[in-house]
Coordinates of N, CA and C in Angstrom, one line a residue:
X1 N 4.2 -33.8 0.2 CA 4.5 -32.4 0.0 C 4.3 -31.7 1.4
X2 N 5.5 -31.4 1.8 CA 5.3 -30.3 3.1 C 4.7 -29.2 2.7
X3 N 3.9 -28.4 2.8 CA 3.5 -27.1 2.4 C 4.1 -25.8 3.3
X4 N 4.9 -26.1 4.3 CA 4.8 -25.0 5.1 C 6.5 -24.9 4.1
X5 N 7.0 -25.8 3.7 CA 8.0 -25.9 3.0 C 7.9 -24.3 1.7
X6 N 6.9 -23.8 1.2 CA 6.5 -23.5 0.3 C 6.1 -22.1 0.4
X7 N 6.8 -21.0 -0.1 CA 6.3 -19.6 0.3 C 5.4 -19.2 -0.7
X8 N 4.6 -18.3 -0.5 CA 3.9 -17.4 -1.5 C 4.1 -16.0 -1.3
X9 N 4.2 -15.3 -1.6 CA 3.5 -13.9 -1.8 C 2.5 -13.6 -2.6
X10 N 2.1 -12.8 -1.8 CA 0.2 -12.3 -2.4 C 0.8 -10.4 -2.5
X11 N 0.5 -10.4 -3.8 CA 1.1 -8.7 -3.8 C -0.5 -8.0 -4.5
X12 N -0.7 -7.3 -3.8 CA -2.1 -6.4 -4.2 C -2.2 -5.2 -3.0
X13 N -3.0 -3.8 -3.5 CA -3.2 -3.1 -2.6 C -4.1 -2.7 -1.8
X14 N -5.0 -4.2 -2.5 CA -6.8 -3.8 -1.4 C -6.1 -4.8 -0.2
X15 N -5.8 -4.2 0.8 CA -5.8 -4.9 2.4 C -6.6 -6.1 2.4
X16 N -7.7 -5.9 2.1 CA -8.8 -6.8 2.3 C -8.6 -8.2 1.4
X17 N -8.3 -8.2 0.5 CA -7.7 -9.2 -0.3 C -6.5 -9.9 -0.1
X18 N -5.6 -9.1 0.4 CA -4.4 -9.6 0.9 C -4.6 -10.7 2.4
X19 N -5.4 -9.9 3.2 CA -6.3 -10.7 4.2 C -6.9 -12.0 4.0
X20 N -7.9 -11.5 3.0 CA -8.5 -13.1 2.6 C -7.9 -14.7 1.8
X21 N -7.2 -13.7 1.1 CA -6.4 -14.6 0.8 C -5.5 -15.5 1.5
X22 N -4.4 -14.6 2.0 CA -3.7 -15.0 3.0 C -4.2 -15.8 3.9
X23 N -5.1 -15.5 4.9 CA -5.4 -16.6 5.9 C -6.2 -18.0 5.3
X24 N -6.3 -17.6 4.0 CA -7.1 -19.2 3.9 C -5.5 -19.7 2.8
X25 N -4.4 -19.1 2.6 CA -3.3 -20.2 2.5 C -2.9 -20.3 3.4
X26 N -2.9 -19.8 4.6 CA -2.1 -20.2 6.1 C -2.6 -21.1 6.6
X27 N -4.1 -21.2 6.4 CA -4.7 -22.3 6.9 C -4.4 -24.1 6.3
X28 N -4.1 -23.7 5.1 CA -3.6 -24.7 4.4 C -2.4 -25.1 5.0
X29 N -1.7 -24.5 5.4 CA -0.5 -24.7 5.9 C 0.7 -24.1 5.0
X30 N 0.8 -22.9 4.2 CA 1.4 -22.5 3.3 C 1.8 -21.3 3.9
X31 N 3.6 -21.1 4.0 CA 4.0 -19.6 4.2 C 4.1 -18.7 3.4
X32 N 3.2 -17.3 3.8 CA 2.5 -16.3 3.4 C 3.7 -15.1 3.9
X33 N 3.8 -14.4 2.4 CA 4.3 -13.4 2.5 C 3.8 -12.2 2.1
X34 N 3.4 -10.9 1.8 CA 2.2 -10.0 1.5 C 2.8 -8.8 1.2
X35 N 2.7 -8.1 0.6 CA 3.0 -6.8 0.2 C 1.9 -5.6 -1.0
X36 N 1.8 -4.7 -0.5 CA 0.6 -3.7 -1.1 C 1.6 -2.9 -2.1
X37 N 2.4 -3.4 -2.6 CA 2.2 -2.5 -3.8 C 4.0 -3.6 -4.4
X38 N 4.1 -2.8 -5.8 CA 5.1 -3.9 -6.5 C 6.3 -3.9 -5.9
X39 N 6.3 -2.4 -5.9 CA 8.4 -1.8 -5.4 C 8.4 -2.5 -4.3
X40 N 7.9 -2.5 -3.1 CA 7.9 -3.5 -1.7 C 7.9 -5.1 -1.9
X41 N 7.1 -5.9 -3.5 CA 7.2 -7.1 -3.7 C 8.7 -7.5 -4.2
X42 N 8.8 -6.2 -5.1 CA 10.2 -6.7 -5.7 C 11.4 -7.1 -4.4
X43 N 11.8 -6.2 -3.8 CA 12.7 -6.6 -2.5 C 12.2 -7.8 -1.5
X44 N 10.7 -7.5 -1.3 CA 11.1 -8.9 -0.4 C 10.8 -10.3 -1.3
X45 N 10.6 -10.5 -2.5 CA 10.6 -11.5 -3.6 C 12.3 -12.0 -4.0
X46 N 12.7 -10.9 -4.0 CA 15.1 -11.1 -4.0 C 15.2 -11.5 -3.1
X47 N 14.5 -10.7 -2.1 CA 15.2 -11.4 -0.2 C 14.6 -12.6 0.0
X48 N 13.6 -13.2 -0.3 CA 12.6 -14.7 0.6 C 12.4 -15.4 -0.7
X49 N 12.3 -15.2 -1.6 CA 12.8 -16.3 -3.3 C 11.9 -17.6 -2.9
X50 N 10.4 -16.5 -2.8 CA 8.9 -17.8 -3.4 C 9.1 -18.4 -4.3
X51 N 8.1 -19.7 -3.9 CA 7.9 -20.5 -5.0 C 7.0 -20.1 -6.0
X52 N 5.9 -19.2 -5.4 CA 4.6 -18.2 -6.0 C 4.8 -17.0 -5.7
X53 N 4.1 -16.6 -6.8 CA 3.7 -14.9 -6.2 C 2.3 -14.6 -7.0
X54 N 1.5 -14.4 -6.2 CA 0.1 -13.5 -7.0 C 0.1 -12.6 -6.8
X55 N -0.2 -11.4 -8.1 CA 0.4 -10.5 -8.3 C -1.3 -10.0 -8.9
X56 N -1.5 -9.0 -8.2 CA -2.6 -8.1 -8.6 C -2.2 -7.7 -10.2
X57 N -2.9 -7.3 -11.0 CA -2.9 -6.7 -12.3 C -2.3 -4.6 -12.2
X58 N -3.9 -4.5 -11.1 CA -4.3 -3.1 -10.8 C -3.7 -2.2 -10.1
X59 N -2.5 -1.8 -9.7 CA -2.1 -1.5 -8.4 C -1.8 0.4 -9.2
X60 N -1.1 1.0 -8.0 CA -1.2 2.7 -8.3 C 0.7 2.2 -8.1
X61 N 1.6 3.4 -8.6 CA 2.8 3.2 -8.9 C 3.2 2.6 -9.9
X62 N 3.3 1.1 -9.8 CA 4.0 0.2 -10.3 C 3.1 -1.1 -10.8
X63 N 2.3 -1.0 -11.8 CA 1.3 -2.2 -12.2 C 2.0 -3.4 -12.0
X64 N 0.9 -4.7 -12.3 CA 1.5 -6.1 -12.0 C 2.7 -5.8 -13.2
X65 N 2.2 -5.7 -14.2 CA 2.7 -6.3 -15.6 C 4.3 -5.5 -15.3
X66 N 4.0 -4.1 -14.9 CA 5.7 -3.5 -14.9 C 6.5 -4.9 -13.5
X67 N 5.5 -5.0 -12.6 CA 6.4 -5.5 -11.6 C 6.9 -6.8 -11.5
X68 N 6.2 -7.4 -12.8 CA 5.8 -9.0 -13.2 C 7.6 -8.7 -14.1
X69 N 7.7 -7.8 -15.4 CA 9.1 -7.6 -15.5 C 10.3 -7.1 -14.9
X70 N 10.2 -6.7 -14.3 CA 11.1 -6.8 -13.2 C 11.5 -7.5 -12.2
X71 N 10.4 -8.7 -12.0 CA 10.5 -9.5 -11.1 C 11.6 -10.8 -12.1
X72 N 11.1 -10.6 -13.5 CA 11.9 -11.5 -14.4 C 13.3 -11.4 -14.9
X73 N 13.8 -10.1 -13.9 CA 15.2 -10.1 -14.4 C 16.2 -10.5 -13.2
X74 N 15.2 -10.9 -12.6 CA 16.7 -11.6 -11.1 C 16.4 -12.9 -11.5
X75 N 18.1 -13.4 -11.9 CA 18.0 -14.9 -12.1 C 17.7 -15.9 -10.8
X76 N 17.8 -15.1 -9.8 CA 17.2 -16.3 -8.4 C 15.8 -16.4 -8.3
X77 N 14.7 -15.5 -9.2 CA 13.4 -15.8 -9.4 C 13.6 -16.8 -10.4
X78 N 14.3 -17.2 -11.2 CA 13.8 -17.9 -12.5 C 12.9 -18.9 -12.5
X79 N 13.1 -19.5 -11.3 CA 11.8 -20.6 -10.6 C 10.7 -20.8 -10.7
X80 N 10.6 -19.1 -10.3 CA 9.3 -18.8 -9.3 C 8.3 -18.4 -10.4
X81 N 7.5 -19.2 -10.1 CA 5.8 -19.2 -11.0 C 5.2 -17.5 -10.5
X82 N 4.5 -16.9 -11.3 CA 4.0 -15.6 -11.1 C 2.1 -16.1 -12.1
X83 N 1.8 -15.6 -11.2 CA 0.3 -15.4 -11.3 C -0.8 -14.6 -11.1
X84 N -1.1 -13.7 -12.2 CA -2.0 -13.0 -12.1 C -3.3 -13.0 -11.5
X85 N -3.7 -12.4 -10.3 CA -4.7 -12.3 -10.1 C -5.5 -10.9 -9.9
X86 N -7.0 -10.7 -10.5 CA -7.1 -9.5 -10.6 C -9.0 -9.5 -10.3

């Protein structure tokens, strides 16, 4: 398994988490995609079509769960595993 083969997005709004996380899948060798809030995940999730996406629960605007449905109605996600983390 190539991993660099393999995107993620990390969508949450604490900076600090998106940070930590991120550099320890970079280190792994996994490309990292990141975004603080859902409306910004949704667009670049259609545009870059991860294999993951961790998806904060808690966010201000657009919670995971609204952005987790609407992530489910583009048939080019259908793939893509979504994972709550909170």
């Amino acid at each position: 398994m190539n991993k660099s083969n393999y995107t993620i997005l990390l969508v949450d709004d604490e900076e600090d988490i998106l940070d930590f996380v991120g550099y320890n899948l970079r280190k792994e060798g996994f490309n990292v995609l990141t975004s603080l809030n859902g409306r910004d995940a949704l667009k670049i999730a259609q545009k870059e079509i991860p294999q993951l996406i961790l998806l904060d629960l808690m966010m201000p605007e657009m919670d995971g769960i609204e952005t987790c449905q609407e992530l489910k109605r583009f048939p080019e996600l259908k793939d893509t595993i979504i994972v709550f983390f909170t």
